[in-house]
Short mmCIF file of C-alpha atoms in Angstrom, two decimals:
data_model
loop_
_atom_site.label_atom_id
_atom_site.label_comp_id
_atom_site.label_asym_id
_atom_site.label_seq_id
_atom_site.Cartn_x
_atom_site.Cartn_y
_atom_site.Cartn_z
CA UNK A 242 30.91 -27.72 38.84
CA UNK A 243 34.64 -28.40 38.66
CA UNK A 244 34.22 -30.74 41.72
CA UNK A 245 32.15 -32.77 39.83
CA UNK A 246 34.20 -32.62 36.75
CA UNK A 247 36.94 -34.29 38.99
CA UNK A 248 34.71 -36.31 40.56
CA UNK A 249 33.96 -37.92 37.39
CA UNK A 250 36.82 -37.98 36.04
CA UNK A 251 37.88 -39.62 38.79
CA UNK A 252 35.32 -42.63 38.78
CA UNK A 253 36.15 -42.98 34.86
CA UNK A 254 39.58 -43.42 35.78
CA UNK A 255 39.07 -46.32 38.68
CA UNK A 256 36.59 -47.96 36.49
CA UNK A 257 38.45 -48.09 32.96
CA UNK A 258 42.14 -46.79 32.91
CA UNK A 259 43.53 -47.71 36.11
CA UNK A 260 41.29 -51.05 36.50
CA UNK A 261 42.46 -52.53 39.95
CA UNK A 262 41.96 -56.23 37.98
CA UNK A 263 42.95 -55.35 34.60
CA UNK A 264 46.05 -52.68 35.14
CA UNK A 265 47.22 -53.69 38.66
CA UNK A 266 46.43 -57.72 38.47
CA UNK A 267 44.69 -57.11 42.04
CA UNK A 268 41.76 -59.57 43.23
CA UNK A 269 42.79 -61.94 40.56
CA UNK A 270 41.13 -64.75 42.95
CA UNK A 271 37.73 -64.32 42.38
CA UNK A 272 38.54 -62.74 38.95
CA UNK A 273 39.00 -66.17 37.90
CA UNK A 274 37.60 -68.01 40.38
CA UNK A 275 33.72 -67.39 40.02
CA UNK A 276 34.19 -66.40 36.71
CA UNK A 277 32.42 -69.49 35.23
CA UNK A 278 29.15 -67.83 34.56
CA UNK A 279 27.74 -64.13 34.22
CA UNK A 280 25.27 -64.10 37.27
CA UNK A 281 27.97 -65.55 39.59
CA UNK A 282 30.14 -62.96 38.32
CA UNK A 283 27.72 -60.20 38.26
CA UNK A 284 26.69 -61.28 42.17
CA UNK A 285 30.72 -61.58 42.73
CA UNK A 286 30.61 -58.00 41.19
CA UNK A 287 28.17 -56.67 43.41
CA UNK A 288 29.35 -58.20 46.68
CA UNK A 289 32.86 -56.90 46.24
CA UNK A 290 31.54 -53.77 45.09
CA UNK A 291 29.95 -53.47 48.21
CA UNK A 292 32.55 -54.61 50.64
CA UNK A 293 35.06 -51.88 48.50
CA UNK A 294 32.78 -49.06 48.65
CA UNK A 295 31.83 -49.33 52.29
CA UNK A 296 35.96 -50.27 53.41
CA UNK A 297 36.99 -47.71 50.88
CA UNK A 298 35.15 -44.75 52.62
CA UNK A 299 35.46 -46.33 55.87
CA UNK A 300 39.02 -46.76 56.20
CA UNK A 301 39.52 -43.31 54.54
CA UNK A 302 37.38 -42.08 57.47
CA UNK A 303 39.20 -43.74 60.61
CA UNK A 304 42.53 -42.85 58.23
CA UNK A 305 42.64 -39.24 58.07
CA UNK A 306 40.22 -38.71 61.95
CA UNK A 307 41.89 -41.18 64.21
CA UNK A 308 45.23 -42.65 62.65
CA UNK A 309 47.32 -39.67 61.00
CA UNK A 310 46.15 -37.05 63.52
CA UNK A 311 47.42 -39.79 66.06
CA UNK A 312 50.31 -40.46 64.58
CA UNK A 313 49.29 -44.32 63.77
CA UNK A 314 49.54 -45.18 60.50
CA UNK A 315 51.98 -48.20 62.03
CA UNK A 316 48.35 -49.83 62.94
CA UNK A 317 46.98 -49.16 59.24
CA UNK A 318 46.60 -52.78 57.85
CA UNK A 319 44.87 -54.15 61.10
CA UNK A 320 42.55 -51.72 60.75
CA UNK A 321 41.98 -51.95 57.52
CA UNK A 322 41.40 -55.09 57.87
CA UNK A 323 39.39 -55.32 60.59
CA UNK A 324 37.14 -52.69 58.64
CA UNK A 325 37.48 -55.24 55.37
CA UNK A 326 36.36 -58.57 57.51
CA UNK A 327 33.67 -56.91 59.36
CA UNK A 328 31.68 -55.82 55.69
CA UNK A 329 32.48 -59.28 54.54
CA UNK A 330 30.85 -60.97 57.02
CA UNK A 331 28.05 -58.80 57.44
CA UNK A 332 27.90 -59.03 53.18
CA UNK A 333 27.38 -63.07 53.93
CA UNK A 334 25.00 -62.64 56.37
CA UNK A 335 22.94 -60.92 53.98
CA UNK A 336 23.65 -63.41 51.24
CA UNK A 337 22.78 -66.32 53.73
CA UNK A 338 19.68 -64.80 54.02
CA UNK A 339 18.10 -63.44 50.93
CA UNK A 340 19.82 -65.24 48.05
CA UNK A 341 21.04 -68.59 49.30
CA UNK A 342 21.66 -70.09 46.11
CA UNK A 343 23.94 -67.20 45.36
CA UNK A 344 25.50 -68.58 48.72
CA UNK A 345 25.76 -71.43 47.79
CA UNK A 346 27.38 -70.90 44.16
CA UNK A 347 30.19 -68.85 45.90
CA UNK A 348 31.18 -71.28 48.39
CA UNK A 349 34.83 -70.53 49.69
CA UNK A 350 35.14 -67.61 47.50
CA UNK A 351 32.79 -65.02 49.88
CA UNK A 352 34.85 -64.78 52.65
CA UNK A 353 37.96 -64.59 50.94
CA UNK A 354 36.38 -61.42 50.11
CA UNK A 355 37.84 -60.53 53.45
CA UNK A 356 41.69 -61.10 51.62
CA UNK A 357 40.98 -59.91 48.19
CA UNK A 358 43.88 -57.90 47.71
CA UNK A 359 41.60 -55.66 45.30
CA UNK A 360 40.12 -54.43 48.38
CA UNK A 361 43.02 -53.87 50.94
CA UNK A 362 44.81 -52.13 47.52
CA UNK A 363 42.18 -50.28 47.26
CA UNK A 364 42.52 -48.53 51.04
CA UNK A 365 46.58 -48.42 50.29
CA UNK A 366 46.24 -46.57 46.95
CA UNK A 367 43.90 -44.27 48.76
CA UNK A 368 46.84 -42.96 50.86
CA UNK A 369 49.47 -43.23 48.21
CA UNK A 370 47.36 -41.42 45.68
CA UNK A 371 47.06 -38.54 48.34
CA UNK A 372 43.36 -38.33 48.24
CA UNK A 373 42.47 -35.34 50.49
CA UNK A 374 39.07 -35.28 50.56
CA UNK A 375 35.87 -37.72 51.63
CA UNK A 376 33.69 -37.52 48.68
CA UNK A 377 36.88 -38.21 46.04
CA UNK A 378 37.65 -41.25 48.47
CA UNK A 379 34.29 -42.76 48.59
CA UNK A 380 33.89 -41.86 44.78
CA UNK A 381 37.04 -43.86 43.85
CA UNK A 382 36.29 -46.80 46.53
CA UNK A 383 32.76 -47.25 44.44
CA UNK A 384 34.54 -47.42 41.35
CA UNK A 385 36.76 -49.78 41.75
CA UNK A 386 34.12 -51.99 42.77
CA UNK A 387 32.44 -51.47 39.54
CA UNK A 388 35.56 -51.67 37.63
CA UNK A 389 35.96 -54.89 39.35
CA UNK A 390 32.53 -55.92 38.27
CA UNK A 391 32.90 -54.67 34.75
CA UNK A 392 36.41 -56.98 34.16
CA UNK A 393 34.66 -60.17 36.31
CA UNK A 394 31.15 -59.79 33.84
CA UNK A 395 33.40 -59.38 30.50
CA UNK A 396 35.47 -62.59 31.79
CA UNK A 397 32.24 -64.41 32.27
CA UNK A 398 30.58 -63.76 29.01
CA UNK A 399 34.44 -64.28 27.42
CA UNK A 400 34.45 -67.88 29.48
CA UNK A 401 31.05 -68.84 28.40
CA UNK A 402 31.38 -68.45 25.13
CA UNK A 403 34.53 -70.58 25.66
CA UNK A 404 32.73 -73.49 26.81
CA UNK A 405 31.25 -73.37 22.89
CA UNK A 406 34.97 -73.15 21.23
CA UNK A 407 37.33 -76.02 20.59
CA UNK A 408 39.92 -75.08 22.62
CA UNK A 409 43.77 -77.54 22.82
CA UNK A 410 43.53 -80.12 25.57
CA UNK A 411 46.74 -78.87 26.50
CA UNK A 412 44.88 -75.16 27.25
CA UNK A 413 41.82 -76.49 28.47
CA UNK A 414 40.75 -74.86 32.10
CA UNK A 415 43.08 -72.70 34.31
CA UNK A 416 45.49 -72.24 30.49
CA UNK A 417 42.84 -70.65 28.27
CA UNK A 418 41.40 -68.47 31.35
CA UNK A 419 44.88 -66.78 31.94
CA UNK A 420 45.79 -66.50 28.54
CA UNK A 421 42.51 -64.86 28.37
CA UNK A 422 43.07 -62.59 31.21
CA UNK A 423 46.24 -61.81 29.25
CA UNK A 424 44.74 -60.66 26.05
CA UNK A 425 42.06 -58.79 28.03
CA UNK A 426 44.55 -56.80 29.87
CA UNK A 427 46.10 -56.03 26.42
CA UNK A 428 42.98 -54.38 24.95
CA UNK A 429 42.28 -52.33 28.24
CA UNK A 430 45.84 -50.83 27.77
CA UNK A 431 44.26 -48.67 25.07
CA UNK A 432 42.35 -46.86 27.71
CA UNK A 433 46.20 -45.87 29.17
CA UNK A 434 46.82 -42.13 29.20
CA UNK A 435 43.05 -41.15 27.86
CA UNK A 436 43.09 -38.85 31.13
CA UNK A 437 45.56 -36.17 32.25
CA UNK B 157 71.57 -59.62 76.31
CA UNK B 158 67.81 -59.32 76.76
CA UNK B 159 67.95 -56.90 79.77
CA UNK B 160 69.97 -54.17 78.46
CA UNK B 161 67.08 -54.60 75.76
CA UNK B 162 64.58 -53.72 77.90
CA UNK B 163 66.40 -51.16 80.19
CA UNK B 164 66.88 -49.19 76.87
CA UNK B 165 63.20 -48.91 76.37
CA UNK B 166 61.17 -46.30 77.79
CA UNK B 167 58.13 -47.31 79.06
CA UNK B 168 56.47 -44.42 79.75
CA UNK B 169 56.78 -43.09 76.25
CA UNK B 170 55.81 -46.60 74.33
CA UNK B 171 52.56 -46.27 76.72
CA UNK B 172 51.89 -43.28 75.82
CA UNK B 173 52.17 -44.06 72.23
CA UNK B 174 50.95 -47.69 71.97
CA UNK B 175 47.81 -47.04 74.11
CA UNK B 176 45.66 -44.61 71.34
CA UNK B 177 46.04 -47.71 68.99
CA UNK B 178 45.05 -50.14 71.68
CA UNK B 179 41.91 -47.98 72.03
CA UNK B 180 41.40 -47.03 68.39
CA UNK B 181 41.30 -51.20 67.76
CA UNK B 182 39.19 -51.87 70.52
CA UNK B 183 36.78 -49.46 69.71
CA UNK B 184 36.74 -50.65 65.92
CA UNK B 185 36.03 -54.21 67.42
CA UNK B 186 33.79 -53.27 69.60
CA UNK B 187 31.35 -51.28 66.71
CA UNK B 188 31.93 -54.10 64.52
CA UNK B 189 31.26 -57.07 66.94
CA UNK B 190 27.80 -54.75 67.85
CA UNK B 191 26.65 -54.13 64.26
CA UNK B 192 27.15 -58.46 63.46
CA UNK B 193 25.77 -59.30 66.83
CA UNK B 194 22.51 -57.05 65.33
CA UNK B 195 23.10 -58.40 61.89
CA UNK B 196 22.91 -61.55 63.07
CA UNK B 197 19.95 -61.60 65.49
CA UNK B 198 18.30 -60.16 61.99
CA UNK B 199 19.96 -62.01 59.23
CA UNK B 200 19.59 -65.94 61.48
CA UNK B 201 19.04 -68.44 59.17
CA UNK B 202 17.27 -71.84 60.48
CA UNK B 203 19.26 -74.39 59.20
CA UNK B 204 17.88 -77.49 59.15
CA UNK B 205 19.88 -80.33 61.59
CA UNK B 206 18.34 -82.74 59.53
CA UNK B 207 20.07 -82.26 56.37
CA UNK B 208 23.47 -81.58 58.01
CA UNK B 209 23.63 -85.48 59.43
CA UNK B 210 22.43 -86.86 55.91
CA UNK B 211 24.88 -85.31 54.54
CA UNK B 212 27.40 -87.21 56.78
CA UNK B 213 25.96 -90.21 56.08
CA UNK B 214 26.17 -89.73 52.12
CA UNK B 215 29.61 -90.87 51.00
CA UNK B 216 30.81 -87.41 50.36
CA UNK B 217 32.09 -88.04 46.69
CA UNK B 218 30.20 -85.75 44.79
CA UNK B 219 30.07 -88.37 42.09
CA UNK B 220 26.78 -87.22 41.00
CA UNK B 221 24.89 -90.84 40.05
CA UNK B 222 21.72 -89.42 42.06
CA UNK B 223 21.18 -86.75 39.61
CA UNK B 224 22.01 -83.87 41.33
CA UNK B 225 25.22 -81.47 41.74
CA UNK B 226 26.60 -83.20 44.90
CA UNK B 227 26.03 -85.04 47.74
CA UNK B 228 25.11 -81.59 49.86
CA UNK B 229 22.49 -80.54 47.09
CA UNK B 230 21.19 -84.22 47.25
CA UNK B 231 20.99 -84.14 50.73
CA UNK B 232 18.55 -81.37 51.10
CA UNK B 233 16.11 -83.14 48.14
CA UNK B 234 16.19 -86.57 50.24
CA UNK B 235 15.27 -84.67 53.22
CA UNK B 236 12.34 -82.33 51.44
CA UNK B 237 11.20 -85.87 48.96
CA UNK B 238 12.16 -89.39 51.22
CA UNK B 239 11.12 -90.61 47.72
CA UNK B 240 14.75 -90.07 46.30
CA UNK B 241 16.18 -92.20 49.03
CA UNK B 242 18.36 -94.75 47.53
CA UNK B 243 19.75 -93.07 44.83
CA UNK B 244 22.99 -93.24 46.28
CA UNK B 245 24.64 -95.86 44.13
CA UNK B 246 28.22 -95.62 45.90
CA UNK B 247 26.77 -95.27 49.31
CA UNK B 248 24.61 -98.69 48.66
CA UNK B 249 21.94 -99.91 50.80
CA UNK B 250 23.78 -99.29 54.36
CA UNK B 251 23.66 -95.31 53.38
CA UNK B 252 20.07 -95.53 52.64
CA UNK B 253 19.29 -97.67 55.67
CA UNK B 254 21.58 -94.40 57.77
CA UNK B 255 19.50 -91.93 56.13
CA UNK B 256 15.85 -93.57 56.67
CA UNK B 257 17.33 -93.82 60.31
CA UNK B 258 17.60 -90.19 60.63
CA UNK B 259 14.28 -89.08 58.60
CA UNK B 260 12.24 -92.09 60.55
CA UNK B 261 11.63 -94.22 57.69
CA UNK B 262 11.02 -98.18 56.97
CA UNK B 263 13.61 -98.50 53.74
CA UNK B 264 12.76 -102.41 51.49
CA UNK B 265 13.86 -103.51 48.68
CA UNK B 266 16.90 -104.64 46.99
CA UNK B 267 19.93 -104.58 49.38
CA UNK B 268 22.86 -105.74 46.99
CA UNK B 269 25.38 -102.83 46.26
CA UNK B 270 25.50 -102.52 41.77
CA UNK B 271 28.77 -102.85 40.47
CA UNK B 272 29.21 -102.49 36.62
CA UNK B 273 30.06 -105.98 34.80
CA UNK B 274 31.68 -105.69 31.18
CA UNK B 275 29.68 -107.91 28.80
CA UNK B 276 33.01 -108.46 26.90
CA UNK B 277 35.97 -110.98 27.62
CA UNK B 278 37.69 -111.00 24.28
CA UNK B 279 41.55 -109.93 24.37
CA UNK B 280 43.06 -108.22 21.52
CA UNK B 281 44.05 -112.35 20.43
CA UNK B 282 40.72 -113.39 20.67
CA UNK B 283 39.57 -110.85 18.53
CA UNK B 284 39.32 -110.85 14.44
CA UNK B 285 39.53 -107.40 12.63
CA UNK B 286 39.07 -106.47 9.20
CA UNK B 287 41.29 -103.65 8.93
CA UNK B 288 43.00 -101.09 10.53
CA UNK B 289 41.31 -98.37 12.51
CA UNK B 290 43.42 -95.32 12.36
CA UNK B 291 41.23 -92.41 13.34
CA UNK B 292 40.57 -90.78 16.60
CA UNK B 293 41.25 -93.07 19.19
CA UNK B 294 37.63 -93.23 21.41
CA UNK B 295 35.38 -95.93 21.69
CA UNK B 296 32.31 -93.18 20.21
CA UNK B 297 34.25 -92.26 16.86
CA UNK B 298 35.63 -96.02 16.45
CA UNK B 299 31.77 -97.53 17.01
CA UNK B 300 30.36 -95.06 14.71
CA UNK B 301 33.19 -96.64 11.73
CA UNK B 302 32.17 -100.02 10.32
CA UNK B 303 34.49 -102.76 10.35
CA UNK B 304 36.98 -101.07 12.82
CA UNK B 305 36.50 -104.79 14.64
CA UNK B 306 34.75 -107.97 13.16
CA UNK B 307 32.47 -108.40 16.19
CA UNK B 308 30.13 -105.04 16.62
CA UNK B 309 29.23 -106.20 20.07
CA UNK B 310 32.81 -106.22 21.29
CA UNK B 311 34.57 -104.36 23.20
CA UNK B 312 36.67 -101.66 21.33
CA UNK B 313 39.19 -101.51 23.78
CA UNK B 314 39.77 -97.21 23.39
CA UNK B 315 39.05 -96.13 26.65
CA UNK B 316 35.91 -93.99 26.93
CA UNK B 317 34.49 -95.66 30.05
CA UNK B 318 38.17 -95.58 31.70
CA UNK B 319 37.95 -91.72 30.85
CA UNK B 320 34.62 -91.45 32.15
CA UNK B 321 35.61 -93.08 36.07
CA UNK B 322 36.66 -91.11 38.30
CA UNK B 323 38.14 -93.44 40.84
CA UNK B 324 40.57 -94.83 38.38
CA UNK B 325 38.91 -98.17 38.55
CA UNK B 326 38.92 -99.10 34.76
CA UNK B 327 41.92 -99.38 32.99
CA UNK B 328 42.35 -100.99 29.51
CA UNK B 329 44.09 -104.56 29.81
CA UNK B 330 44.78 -105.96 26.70
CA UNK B 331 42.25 -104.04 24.67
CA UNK B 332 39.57 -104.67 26.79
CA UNK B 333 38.10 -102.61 29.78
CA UNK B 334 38.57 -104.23 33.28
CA UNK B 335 37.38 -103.04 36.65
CA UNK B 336 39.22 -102.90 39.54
CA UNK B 337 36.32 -103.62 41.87
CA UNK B 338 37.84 -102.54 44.99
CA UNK B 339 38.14 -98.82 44.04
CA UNK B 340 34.69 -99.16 42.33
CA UNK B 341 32.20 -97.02 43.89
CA UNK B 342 29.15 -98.24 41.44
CA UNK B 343 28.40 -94.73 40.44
CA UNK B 344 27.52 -96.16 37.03
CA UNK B 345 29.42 -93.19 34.71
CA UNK B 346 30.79 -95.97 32.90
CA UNK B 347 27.59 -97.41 32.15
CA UNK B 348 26.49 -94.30 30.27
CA UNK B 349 29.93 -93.45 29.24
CA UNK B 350 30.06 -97.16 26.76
CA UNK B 351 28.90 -96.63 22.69
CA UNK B 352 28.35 -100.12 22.56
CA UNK B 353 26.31 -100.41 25.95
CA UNK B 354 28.35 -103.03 27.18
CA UNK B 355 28.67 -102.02 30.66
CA UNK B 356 25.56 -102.84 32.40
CA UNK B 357 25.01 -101.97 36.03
CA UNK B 358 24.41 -105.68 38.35
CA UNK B 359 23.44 -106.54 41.64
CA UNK B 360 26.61 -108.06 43.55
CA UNK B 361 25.07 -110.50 46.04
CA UNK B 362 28.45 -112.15 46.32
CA UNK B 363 31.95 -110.00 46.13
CA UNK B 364 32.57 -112.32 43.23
CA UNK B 365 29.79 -113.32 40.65
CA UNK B 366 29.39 -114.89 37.54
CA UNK B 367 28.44 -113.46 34.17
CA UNK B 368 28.11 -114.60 30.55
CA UNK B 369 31.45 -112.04 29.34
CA UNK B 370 29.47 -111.91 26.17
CA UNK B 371 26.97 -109.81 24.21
CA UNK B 372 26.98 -110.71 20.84
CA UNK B 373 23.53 -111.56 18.81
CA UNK B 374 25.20 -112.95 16.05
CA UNK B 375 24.45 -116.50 15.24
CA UNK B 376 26.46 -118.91 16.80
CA UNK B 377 28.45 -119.67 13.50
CA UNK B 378 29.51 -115.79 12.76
CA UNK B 379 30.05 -115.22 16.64
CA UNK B 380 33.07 -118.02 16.43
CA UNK B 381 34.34 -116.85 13.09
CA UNK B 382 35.11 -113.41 14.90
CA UNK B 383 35.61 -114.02 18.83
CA UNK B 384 37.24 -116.95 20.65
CA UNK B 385 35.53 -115.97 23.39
CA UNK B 386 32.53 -115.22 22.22
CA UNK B 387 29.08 -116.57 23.72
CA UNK B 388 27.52 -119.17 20.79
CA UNK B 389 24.51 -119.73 22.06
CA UNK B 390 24.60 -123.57 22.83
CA UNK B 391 22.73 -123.93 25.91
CA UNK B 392 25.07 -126.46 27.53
CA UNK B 393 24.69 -123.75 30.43
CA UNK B 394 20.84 -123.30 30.13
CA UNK B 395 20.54 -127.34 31.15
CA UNK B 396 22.34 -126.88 33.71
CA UNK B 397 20.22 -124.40 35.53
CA UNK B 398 17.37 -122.16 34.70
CA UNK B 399 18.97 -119.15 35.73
CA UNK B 400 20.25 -119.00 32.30
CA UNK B 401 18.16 -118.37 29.66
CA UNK B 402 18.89 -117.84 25.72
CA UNK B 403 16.80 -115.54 23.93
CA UNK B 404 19.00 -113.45 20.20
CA UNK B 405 22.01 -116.12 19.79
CA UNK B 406 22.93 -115.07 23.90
CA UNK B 407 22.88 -116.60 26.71
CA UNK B 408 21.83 -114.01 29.82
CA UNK B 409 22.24 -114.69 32.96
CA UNK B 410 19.59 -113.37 36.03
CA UNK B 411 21.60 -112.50 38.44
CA UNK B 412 19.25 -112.26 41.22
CA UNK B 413 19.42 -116.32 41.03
CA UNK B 414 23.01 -116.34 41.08
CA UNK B 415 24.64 -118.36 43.97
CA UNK B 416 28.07 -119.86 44.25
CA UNK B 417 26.94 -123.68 44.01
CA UNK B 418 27.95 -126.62 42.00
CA UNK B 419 25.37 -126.36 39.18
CA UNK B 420 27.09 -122.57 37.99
CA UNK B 421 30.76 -124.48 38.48
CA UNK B 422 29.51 -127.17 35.95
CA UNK B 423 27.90 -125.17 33.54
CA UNK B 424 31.26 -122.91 33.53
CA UNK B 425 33.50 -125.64 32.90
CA UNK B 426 30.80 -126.74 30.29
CA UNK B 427 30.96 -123.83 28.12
CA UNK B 428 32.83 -124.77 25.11
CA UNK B 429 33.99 -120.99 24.34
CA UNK B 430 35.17 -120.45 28.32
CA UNK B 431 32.54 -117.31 27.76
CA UNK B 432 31.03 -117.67 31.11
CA UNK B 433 33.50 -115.80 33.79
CA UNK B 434 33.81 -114.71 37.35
CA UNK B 435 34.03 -110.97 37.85
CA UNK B 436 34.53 -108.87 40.99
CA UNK B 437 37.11 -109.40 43.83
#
C-alpha cells in the first residue's frame, strides 16, 4: 500500500508539478514545433511518450546492472543515447507503417525525437533524483511522457484557438506561441509545492 | 612533449578499465542493430519509385497553384490520377511533358507557360480621384469604399497581389502593380489575390506580348474623364486585325492570335490613349 502511495505520488508529480516542458523548459522543440494542431500534438504526445517510457526504464536498467557496478558512469550519455536513438527509430518504423499521414505531418520533427532534451533529461534526473528502485524509475519515465503530452495537447488547443483571435502583426507566429508558453508556465507554477 | 605523455600512462590499467565499456557499447549496438534489422524486415514499407522521380521533376516550390499542400503531396495524386497532370503552373508544359515521360503518357494541348498580365496601365498621374482614401491601406477594404478612385476598374495601387507573391515579383510602381516577369513563376496567387480581378492569368507564346492595359466598361466618354490611359473603345485597333474584338466599351485582345508582326505595331501606335502595351521581358 505505501508503495503505491509513492508510486502515485510520484507520477502526479512528473506529470503536473515538476512538468519536464512546463517547470524545466525541456523538449521545447517539438513543444512548439508540432504544436499547430491537437492530433499532431496528441500523436507528438504519444510518440515521445513512448520513446521516454521505454529509454526511461531502459537506461535505468543498463544504469544501475552494467554501468555503476562497473564503475562507468563516464560512458552514461552514449548510452543513453544509443538507448534514446534506437526507440526513435524503431518508433518511425512503426509510424512509417501504420499511420503514414501522421508521418508525414511530423516530418523533421520524429527523429529529432532522438535529441529531445526532454528525453535525455529525463535519464539524467533519474540519477540525480536518486531513484533506487525499477518500478519508481519506469513509473516516473511514463509520466513525463504524459506530462509532456498533457503541456503539447493544452498548447495545441491554446494555438488553435489562436488562429480565431486577432492577434498584433508584430506577435504573429513564433511571438504569440512563446509568450504563450510563458503565461502557461505561469499558471502551472500553482501546482509548485502541492507535494512534500 | 607527447612521449612523456604517453610513458606516464599505464596501459595495462586503462585496458582494464576502458574494455567493460567497449563491451557494454558493443553489446547495446549489437541488441539494437538486431531488434531494427527485425523491425525492419516487419515494418518495410514499398515506396513507390515512381512518385520519388515526379517529384524531382516538379519544381520543388511548394507554391501550391495545383491545389494541393506541396509539390510531394501533388506528386503522389499525379501518379495515382494522370488526370491532374498539368496542374503545375510554375513547372509549365516541359514539367508535364517530364512527368508523362516517367508515367508513359502522350501529354497535348496548350504548351505556352501563363504568366499573369495586369489589365491596368494608369500611373498615379493618369489617374482622377474624388477624394481622399484614408482607411486601411489594402486593395480589399479600399475596393469595398466608393469613390476611393474615379475609375472602379483601376488599379488601386495598395498592394494585395504584391502581398500575396511569394517570389517577390510584384512590386507597386507608381501606384500600380508591375511584374517582374523573370522571377514570375505563374503560380497565379495574384490572380486570386486582386478585388478588382484585374490580374488575369495569359498564355505567353512570346517572352514579350501585347495586351490592351485596360479594363474599364465605362463608355468611352467617362473612361477619358477619369484615366489617361484608359481603353475608349474606338476600334482603331479592331481594323487593324481581328484579333481584337470590342464587346462592354473594351477592347480584348485573344491572345492565342497574338504574334509579333506589323499589323499589332500599327494598331499600337494607332491607339489614341497609348492603352495597348507590351508586357513581359
Amino acid at each position: 500500500m505505501e508503495k503505491i502511495y509513492t508510486l502515485s505520488l510520484a507520477f502526479i508529480s512528473i506529470v503536473v508539478i515538476n512538468n519536464l516542458v512546463l517547470t524545466k523548459f525541456l523538449g521545447i522543440c517539438p513543444y512548439l514545433g508540432v504544436s499547430g494542431r491537437i492530433d499532431m500534438a496528441f500523436g507528438m504526445g504519444l510518440a515521445v511518450t513512448f520513446v521516454i517510457t521505454l529509454a526511461g526504464s531502459m537506461t535505468w536498467l543498463i544504469d544501475h546492472l552494467i554501468l555503476v557496478p562497473k564503475g562507468l558512469e563516464i560512458t552514461r550519455y552514449v548510452c543513453y543515447i544509443l538507448v534514446i536513438a534506437g526507440a526513435v527509430q524503431l518508433v518511425e518504423m512503426y509510424l512509417r507503417k501504420f499511420f503514414p499521414p501522421l508521418y508525414e505531418s511530423f516530418g523533421i520533427f520524429l527523429p529529432l525525437i532522438t535529441t529531445n532534451c526532454a528525453i535525455l533529461g529525463l535519464c539524467l534526473f533519474l540519477n540525480v533524483w536518486a531513484t533506487d528502485n525499477f518500478p519508481e524509475a519506469a513509473v516516473l519515465s511514463f509520466g513525463a511522457g504524459i506530462g509532456f503530452t498533457l503541456a503539447i495537447c493544452i498548447m495545441a488547443g491554446i494555438r488553435e484557438q489562436l488562429n480565431f483571435s486577432d492577434v498584433p502583426k508584430a506577435l504573429r507566429g513564433a511571438p504569440i506561441t512563446l509568450i504563450t508558453a510563458g503565461i502557461l508556465t505561469m499558471a502551472f507554477m500553482g501546482f509548485a509545492g502541492m507535494i512534500k | 612533449m607527447i612521449n612523456i605523455f604517453i610513458a606516464q600512462i599505464n596501459w595495462l590499467e586503462l585496458w582494464n578499465n576502458s574494455w567493460p565499456a567497449g563491451v557494454t557499447m558493443l553489446v547495446l549496438g549489437l541488441g539494437f542493430s538486431i531488434i531494427l534489422l527485425i523491425a525492419d524486415k516487419k515494418l518495410k514499407v514499398e515506396a513507390d519509385p515512381t512518385i520519388e522521380r515526379i517529384y524531382m521533376a516538379l519544381p520543388r516550390i511548394d507554391c501550391g497553384t495545383c491545389g494541393f499542400a506541396g509539390c510531394s503531396s501533388y506528386a503522389k495524386a499525379v501518379a495515382a490520377d494522370p488526370v491532374l497532370l498539368g496542374k503545375c503552373a510554375p513547372g509549365g508544359a516541359a514539367c508535364a511533358q517530364k512527368i508523362a515521360e516517367i508515367l508513359n503518357l502522350q501529354v497535348s494541348g496548350e504548351g505556352a507557360p501563363k504568366r499573369p498580365i495586369v489589365h491596368c496601365g494608369a500611373k498615379k498621374s493618369d489617374k482622377t480621384y474624388f477624394g481622399k482614401y484614408d482607411g486601411i491601406a489594402s486593395c480589399t477594404s479600399a475596393n469595398a469604399t466608393s469613390n476611393v478612385q474615379a475609375c472602379k476598374f483601376g488599379c488601386l495601387g495598395y498592394g494585395d497581389c504584391k502581398a500575396s507573391c511569394k517570389f517577390s515579383s510584384i512590386t507597386i510602381v507608381d501606384g500600380l502593380a508591375t511584374i517582374n516577369y523573370n522571377t514570375c513563376t505563374g503560380c497565379g496567387a495574384c490572380a486570386k489575390a486582386c478585388p478588382r480581378g484585374l490580374i488575369e492569368m495569359v498564355p505567353f507564346n512570346y517572352d514579350k506580348i501585347m495586351t490592351v492595359a485596360c479594363r474599364s466598361q465605362e463608355s468611352g466618354k467617362d473612361t477619358k474623364a477619369f484615366c489617361k490611359v484608359g481603353c475608349i473603345a474606338c476600334k482603331l485597333c479592331a481594323k487593324q486585325t481581328d484579333a481584337f474584338s470590342i464587346n462592354n466599351n473594351l477592347s480584348k485582345l485573344d491572345y492565342s492570335k497574338y504574334t509579333p508582326n506589323e499589323q499589332f505595331k500599327t494598331a499600337m501606335e494607332k491607339c489614341p490613349t497609348n492603352t495597348i502595351v507590351y508586357r513581359g521581358k
